[in-house]
mmCIF file of N, CA and C in Angstrom:
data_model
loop_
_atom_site.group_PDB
_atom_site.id
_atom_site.type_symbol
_atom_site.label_atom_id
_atom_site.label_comp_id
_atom_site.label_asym_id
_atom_site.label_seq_id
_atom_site.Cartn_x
_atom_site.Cartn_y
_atom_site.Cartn_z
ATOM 1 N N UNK A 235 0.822 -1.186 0.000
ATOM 2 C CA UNK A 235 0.000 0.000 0.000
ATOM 3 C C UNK A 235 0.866 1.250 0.000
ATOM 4 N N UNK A 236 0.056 2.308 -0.422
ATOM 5 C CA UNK A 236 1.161 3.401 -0.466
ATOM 6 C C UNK A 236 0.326 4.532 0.548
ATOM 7 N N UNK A 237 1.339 5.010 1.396
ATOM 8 C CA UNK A 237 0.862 5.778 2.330
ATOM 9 C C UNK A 237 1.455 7.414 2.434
ATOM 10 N N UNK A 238 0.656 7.940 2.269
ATOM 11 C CA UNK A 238 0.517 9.880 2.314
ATOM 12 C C UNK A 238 0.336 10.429 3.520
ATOM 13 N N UNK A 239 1.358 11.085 3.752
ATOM 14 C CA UNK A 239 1.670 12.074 5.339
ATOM 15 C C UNK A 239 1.616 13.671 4.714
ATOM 16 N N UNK A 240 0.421 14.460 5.000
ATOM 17 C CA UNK A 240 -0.152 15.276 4.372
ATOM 18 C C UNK A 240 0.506 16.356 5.892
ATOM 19 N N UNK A 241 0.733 17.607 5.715
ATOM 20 C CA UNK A 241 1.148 18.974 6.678
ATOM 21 C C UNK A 241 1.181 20.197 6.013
ATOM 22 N N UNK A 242 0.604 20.983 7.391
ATOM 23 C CA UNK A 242 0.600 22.507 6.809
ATOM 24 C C UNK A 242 -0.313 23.201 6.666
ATOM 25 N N UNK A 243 -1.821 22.708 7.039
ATOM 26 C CA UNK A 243 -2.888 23.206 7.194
ATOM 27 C C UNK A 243 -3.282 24.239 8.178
ATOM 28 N N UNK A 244 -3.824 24.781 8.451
ATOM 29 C CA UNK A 244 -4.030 25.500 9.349
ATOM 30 C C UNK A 244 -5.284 27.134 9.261
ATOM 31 N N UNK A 245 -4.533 28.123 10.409
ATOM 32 C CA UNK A 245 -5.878 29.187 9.839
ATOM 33 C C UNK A 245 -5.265 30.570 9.592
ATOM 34 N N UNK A 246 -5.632 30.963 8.742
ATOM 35 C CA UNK A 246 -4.889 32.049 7.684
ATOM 36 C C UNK A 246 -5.696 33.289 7.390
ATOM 37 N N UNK A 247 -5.600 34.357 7.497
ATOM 38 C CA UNK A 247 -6.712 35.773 7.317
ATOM 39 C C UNK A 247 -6.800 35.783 5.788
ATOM 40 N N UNK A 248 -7.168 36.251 5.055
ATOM 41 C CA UNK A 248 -7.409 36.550 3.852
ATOM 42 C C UNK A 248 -6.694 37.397 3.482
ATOM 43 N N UNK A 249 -6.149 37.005 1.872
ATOM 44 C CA UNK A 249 -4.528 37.194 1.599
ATOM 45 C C UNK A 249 -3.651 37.237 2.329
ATOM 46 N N UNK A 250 -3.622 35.762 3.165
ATOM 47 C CA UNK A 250 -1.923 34.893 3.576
ATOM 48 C C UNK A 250 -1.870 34.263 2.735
ATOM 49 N N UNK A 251 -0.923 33.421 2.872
ATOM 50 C CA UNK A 251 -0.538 32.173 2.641
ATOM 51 C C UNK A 251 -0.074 31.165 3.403
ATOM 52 N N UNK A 252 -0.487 29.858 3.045
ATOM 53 C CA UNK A 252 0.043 28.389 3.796
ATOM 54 C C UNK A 252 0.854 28.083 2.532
ATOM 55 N N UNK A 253 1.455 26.864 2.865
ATOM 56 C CA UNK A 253 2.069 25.607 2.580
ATOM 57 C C UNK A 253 1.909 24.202 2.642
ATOM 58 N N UNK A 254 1.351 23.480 1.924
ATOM 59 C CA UNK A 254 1.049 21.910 2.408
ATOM 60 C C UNK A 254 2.257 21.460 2.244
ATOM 61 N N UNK A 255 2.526 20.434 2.690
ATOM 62 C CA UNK A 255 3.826 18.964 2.469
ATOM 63 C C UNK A 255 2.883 17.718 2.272
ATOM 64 N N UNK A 256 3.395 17.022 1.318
ATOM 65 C CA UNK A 256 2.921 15.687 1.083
ATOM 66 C C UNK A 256 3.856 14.532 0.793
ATOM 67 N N UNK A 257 3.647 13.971 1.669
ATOM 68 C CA UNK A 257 5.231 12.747 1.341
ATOM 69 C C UNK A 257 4.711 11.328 1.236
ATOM 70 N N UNK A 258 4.840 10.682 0.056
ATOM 71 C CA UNK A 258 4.297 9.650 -0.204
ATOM 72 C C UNK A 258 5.420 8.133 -0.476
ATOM 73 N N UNK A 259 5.086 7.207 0.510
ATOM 74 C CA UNK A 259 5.902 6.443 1.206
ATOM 75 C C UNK A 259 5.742 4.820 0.432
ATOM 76 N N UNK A 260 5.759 4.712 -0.892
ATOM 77 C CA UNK A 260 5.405 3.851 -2.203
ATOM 78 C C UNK A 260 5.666 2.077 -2.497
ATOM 79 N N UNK A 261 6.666 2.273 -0.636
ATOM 80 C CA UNK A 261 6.942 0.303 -0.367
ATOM 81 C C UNK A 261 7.442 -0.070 -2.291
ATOM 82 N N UNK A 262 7.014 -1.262 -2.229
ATOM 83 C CA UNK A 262 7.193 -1.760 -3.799
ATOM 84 C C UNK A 262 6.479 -0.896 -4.772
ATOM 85 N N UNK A 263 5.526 0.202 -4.504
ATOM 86 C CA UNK A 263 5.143 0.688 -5.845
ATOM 87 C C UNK A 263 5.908 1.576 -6.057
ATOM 88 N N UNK A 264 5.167 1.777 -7.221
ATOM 89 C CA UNK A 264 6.011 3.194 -8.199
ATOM 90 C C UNK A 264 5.007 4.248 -7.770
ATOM 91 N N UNK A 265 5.224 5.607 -7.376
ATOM 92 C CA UNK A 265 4.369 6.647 -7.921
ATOM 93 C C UNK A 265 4.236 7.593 -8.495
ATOM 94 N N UNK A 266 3.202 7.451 -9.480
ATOM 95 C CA UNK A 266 2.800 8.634 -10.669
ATOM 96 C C UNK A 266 2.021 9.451 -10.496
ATOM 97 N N UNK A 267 1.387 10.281 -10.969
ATOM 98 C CA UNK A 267 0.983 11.817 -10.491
ATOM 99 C C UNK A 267 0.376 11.595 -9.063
ATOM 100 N N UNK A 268 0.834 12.987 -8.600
ATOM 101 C CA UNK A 268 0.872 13.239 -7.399
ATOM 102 C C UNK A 268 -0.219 14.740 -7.379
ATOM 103 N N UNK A 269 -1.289 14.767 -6.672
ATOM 104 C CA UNK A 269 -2.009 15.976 -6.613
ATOM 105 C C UNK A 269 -2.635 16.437 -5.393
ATOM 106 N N UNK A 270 -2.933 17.910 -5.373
ATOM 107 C CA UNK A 270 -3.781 18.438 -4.361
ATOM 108 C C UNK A 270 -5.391 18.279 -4.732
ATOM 109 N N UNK A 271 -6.121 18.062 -3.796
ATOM 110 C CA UNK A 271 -7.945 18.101 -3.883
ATOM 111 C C UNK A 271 -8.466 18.839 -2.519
ATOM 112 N N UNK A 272 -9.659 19.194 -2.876
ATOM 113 C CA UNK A 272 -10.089 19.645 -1.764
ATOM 114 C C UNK A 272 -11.564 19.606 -1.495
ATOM 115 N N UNK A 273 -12.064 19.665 -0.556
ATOM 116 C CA UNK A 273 -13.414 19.516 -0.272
ATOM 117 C C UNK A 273 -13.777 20.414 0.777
ATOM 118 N N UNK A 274 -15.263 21.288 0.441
ATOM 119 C CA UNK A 274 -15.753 22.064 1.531
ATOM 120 C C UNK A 274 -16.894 21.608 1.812
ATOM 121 N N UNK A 275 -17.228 22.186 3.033
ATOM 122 C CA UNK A 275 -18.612 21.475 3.799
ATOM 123 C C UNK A 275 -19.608 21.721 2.866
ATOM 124 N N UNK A 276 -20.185 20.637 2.317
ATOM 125 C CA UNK A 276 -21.457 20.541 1.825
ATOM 126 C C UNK A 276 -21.063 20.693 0.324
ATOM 127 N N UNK A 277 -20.091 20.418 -0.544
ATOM 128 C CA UNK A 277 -19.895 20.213 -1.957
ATOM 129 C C UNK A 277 -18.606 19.313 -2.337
ATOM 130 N N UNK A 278 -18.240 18.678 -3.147
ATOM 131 C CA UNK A 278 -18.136 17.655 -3.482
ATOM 132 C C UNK A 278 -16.451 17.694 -3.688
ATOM 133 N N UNK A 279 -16.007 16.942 -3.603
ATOM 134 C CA UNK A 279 -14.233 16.731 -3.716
ATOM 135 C C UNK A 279 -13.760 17.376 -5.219
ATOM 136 N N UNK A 280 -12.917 18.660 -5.322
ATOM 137 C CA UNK A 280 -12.115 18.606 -6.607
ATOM 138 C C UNK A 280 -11.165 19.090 -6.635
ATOM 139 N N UNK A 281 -10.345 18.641 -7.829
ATOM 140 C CA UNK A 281 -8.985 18.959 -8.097
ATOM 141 C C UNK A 281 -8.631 19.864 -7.896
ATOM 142 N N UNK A 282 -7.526 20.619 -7.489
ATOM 143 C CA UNK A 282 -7.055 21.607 -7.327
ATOM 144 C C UNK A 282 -5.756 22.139 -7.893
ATOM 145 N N UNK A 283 -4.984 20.958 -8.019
ATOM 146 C CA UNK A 283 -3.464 20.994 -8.700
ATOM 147 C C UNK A 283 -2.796 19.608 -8.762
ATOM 148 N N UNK A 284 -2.412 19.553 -9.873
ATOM 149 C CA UNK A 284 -1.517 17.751 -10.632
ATOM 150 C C UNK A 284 -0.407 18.126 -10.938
ATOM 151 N N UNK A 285 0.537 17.318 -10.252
ATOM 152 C CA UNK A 285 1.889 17.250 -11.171
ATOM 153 C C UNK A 285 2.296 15.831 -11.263
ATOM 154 N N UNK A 286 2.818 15.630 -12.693
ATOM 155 C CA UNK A 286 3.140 14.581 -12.741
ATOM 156 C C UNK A 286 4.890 14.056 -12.547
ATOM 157 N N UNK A 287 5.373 13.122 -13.178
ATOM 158 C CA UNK A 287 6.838 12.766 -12.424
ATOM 159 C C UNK A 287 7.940 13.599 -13.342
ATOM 160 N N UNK A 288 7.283 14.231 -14.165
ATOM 161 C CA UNK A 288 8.056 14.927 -15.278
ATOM 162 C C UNK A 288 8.048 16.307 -14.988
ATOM 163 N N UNK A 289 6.866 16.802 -14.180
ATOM 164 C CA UNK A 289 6.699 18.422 -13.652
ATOM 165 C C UNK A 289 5.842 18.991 -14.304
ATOM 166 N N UNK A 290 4.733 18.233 -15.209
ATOM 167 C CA UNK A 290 3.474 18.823 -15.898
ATOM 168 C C UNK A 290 2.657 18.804 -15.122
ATOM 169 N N UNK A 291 2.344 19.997 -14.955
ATOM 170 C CA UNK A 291 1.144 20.678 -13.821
ATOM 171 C C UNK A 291 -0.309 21.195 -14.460
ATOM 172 N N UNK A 292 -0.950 20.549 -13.776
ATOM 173 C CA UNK A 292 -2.591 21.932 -14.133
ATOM 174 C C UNK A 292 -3.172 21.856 -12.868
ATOM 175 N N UNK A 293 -3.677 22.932 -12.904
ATOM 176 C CA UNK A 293 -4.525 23.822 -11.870
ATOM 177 C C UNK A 293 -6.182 23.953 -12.392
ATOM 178 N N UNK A 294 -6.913 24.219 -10.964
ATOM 179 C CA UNK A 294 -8.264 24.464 -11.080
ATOM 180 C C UNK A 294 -7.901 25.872 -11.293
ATOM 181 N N UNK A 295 -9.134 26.320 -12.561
ATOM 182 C CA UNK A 295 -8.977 27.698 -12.846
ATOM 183 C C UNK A 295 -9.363 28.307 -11.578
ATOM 184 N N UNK A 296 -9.934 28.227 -10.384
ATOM 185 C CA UNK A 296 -10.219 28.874 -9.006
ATOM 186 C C UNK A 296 -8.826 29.048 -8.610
ATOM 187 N N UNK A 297 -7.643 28.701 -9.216
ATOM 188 C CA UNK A 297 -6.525 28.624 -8.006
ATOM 189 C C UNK A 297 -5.321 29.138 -9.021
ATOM 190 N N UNK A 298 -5.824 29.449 -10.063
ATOM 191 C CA UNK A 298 -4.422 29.871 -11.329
ATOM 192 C C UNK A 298 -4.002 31.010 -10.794
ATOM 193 N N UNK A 299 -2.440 31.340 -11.055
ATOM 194 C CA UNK A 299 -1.901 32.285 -10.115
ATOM 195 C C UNK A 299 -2.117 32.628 -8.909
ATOM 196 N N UNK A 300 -2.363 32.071 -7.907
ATOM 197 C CA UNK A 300 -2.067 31.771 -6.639
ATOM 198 C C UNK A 300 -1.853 30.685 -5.779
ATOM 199 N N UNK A 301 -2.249 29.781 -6.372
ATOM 200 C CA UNK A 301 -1.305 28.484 -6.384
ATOM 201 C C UNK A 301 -0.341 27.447 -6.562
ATOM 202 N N UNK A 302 0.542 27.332 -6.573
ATOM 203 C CA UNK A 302 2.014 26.818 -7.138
ATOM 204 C C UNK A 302 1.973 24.950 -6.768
ATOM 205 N N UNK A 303 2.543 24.327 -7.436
ATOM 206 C CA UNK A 303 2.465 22.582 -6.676
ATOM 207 C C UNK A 303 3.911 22.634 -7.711
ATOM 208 N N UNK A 304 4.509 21.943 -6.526
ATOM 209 C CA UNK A 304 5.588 21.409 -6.973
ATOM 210 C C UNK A 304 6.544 19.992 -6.435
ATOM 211 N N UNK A 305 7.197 19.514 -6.778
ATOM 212 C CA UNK A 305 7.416 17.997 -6.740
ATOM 213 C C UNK A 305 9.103 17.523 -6.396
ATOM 214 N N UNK A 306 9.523 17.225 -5.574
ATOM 215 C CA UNK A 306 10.734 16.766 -5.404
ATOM 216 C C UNK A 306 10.178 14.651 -5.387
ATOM 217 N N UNK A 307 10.799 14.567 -6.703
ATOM 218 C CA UNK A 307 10.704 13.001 -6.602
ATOM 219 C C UNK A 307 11.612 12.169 -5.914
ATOM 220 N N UNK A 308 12.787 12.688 -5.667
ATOM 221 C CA UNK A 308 13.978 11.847 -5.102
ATOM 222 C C UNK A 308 12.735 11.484 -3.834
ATOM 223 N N UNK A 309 12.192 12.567 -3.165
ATOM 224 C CA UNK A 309 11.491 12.483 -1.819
ATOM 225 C C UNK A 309 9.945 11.990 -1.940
ATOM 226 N N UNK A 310 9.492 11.784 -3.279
ATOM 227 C CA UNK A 310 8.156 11.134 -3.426
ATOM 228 C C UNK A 310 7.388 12.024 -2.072
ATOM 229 N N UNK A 311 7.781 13.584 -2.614
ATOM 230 C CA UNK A 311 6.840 14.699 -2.094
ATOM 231 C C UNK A 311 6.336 15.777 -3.091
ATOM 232 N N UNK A 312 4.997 16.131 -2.642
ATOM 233 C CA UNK A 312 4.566 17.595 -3.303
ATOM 234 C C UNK A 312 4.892 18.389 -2.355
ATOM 235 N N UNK A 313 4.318 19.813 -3.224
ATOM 236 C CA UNK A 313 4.117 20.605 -2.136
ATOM 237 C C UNK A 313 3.167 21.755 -2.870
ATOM 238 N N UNK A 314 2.318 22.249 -1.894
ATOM 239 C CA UNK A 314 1.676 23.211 -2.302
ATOM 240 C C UNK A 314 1.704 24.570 -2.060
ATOM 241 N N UNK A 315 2.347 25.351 -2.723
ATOM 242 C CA UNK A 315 2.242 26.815 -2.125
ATOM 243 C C UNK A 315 1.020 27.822 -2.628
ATOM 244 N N UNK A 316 0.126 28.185 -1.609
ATOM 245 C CA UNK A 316 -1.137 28.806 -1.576
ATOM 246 C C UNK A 316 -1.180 30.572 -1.239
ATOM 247 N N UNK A 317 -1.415 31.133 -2.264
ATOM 248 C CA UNK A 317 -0.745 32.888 -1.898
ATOM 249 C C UNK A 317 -2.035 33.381 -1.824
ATOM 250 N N UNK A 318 -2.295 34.727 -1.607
ATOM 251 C CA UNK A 318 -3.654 35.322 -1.933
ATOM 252 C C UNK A 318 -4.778 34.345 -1.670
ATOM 253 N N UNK A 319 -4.731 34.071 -0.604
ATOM 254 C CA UNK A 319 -5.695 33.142 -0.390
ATOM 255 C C UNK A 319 -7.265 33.944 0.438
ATOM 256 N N UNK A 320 -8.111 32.859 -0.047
ATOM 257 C CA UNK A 320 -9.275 33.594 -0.232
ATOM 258 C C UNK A 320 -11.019 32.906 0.858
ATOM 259 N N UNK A 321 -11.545 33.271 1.598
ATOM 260 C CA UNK A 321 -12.242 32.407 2.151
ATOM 261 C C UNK A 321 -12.723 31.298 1.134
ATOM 262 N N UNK A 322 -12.758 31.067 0.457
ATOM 263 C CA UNK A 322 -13.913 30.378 -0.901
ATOM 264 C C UNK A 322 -13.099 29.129 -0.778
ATOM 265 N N UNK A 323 -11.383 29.332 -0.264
ATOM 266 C CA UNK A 323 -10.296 28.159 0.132
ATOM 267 C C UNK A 323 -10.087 27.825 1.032
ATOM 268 N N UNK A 324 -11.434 27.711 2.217
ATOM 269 C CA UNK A 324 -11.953 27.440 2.818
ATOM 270 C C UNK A 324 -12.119 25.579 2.909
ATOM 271 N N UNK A 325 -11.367 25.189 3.167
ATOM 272 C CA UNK A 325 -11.397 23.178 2.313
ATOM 273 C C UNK A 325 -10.728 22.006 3.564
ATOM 274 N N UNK A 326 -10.967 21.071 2.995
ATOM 275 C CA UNK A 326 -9.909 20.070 3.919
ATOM 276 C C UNK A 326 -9.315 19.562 2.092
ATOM 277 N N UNK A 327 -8.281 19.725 2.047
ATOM 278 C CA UNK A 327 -7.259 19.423 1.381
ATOM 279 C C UNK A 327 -6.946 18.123 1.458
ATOM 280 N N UNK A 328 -6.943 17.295 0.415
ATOM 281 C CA UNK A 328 -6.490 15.977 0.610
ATOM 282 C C UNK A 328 -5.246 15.793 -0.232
ATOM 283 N N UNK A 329 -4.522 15.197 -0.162
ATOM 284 C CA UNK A 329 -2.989 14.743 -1.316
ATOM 285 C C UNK A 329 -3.562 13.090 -1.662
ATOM 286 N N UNK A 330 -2.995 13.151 -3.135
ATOM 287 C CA UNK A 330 -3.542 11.994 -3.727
ATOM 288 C C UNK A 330 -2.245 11.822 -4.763
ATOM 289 N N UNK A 331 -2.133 10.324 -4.996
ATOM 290 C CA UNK A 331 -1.125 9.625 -5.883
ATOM 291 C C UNK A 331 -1.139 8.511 -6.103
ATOM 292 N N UNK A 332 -1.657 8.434 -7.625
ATOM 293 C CA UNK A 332 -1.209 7.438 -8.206
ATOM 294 C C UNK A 332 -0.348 6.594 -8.067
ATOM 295 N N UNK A 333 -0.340 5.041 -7.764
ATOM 296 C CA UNK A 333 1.155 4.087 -7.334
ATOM 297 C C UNK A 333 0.432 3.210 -8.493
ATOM 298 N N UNK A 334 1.344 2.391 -8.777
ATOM 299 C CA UNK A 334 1.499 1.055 -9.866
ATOM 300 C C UNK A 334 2.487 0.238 -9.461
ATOM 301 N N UNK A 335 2.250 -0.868 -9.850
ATOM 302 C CA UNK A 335 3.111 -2.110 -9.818
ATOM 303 C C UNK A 335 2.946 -3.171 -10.799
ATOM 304 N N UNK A 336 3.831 -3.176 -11.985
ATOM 305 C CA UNK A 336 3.271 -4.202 -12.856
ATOM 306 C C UNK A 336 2.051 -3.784 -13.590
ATOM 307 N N UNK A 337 0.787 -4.965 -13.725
ATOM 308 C CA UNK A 337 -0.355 -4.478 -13.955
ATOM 309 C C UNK A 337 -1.415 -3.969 -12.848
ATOM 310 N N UNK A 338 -0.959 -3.813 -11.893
ATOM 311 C CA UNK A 338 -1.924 -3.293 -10.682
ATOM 312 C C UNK A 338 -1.652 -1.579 -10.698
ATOM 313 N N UNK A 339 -2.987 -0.941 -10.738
ATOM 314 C CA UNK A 339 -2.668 0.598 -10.210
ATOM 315 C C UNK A 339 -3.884 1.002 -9.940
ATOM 316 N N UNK A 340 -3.446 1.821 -8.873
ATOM 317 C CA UNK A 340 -4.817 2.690 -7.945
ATOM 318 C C UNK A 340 -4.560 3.975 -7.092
ATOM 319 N N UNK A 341 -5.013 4.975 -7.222
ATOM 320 C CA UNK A 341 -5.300 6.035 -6.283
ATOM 321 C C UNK A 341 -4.958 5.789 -4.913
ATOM 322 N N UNK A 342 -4.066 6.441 -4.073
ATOM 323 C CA UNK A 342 -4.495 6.533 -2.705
ATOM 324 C C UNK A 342 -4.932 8.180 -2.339
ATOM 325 N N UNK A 343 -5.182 8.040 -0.865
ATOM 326 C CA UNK A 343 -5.566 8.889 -0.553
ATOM 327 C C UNK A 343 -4.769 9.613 1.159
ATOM 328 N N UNK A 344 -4.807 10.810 1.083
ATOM 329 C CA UNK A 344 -4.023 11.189 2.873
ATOM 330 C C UNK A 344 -5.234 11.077 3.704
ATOM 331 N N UNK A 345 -4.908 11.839 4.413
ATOM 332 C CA UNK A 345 -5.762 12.012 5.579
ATOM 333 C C UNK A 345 -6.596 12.839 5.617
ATOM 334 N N UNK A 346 -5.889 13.862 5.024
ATOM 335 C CA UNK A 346 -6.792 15.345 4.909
ATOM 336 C C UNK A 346 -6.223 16.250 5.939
ATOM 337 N N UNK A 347 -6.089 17.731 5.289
ATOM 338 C CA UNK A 347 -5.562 18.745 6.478
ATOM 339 C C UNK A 347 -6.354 20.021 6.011
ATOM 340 N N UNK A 348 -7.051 20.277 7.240
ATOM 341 C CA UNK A 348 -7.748 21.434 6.976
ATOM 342 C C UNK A 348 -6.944 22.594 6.652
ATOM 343 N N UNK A 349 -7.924 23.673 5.874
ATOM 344 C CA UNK A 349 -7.580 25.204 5.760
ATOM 345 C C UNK A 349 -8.349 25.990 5.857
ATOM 346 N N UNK A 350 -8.341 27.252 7.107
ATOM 347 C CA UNK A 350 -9.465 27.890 7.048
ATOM 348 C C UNK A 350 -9.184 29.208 6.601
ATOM 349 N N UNK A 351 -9.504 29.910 5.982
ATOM 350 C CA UNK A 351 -9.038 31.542 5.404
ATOM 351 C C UNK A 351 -10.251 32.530 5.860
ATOM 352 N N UNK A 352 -9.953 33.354 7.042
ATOM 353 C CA UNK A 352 -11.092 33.959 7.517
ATOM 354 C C UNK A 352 -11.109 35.443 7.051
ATOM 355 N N UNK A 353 -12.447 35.701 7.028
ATOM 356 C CA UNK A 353 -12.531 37.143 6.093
ATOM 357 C C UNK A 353 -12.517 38.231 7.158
#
């Protein structure tokens, strides 16, 4: 199994910024894209930022230019840097990555780390 140690959440005034860490711990798998998601009370989990093992990134247009994700693979970590941040980013943040082995591959998932951005 591949296991995600998600940090950096916390509570932030409107236009700070946080930082997530995501370190993904892959045993025998391999892992391939690595991303941020997020979910707020009462609407539904979405993407927020992908990078893959090469450094091709996309972003939710809610988060273009003020969001950065970036990837140290030696460390099978992301990271998210969140600027101008806005109540609406208001979320529990989850880190997600793709692992494979052979013909087996599946999604995991972290734990989740909240963010609250108060107006």
């Amino acid at each position: 199994q591949v296991q995600l140690v998600e940090s950096g959440g916390g509570l932030v005034q409107t236009g700070g910024s946080l930082r997530l860490s995501c370190a993904a711990s892959g045993g025998t798998f391999s892992i391939d894209t690595m991303g941020w998601y997020r979910q707020a009370p009462g609407k539904q989990r979405e993407a927020v930022a992908t990078v893959t093992t090469s450094g091709f990134t996309n972003y939710a247009d809610s988060v273009k230019g003020r969001f950065t994700i970036s990837r140290d693979n030696a460390k099978n970590t992301i990271y998210l840097q969140m600027n101008s941040l806005k109540p609406e980013d208001t979320a529990v943040y989850f880190c997600s990555a793709y692992a494979y082995r052979a013909s087996l591959a599946f999604q995991s998932w972290g734990q989740g780390t909240h963010v609250t951005v108060s107006s």
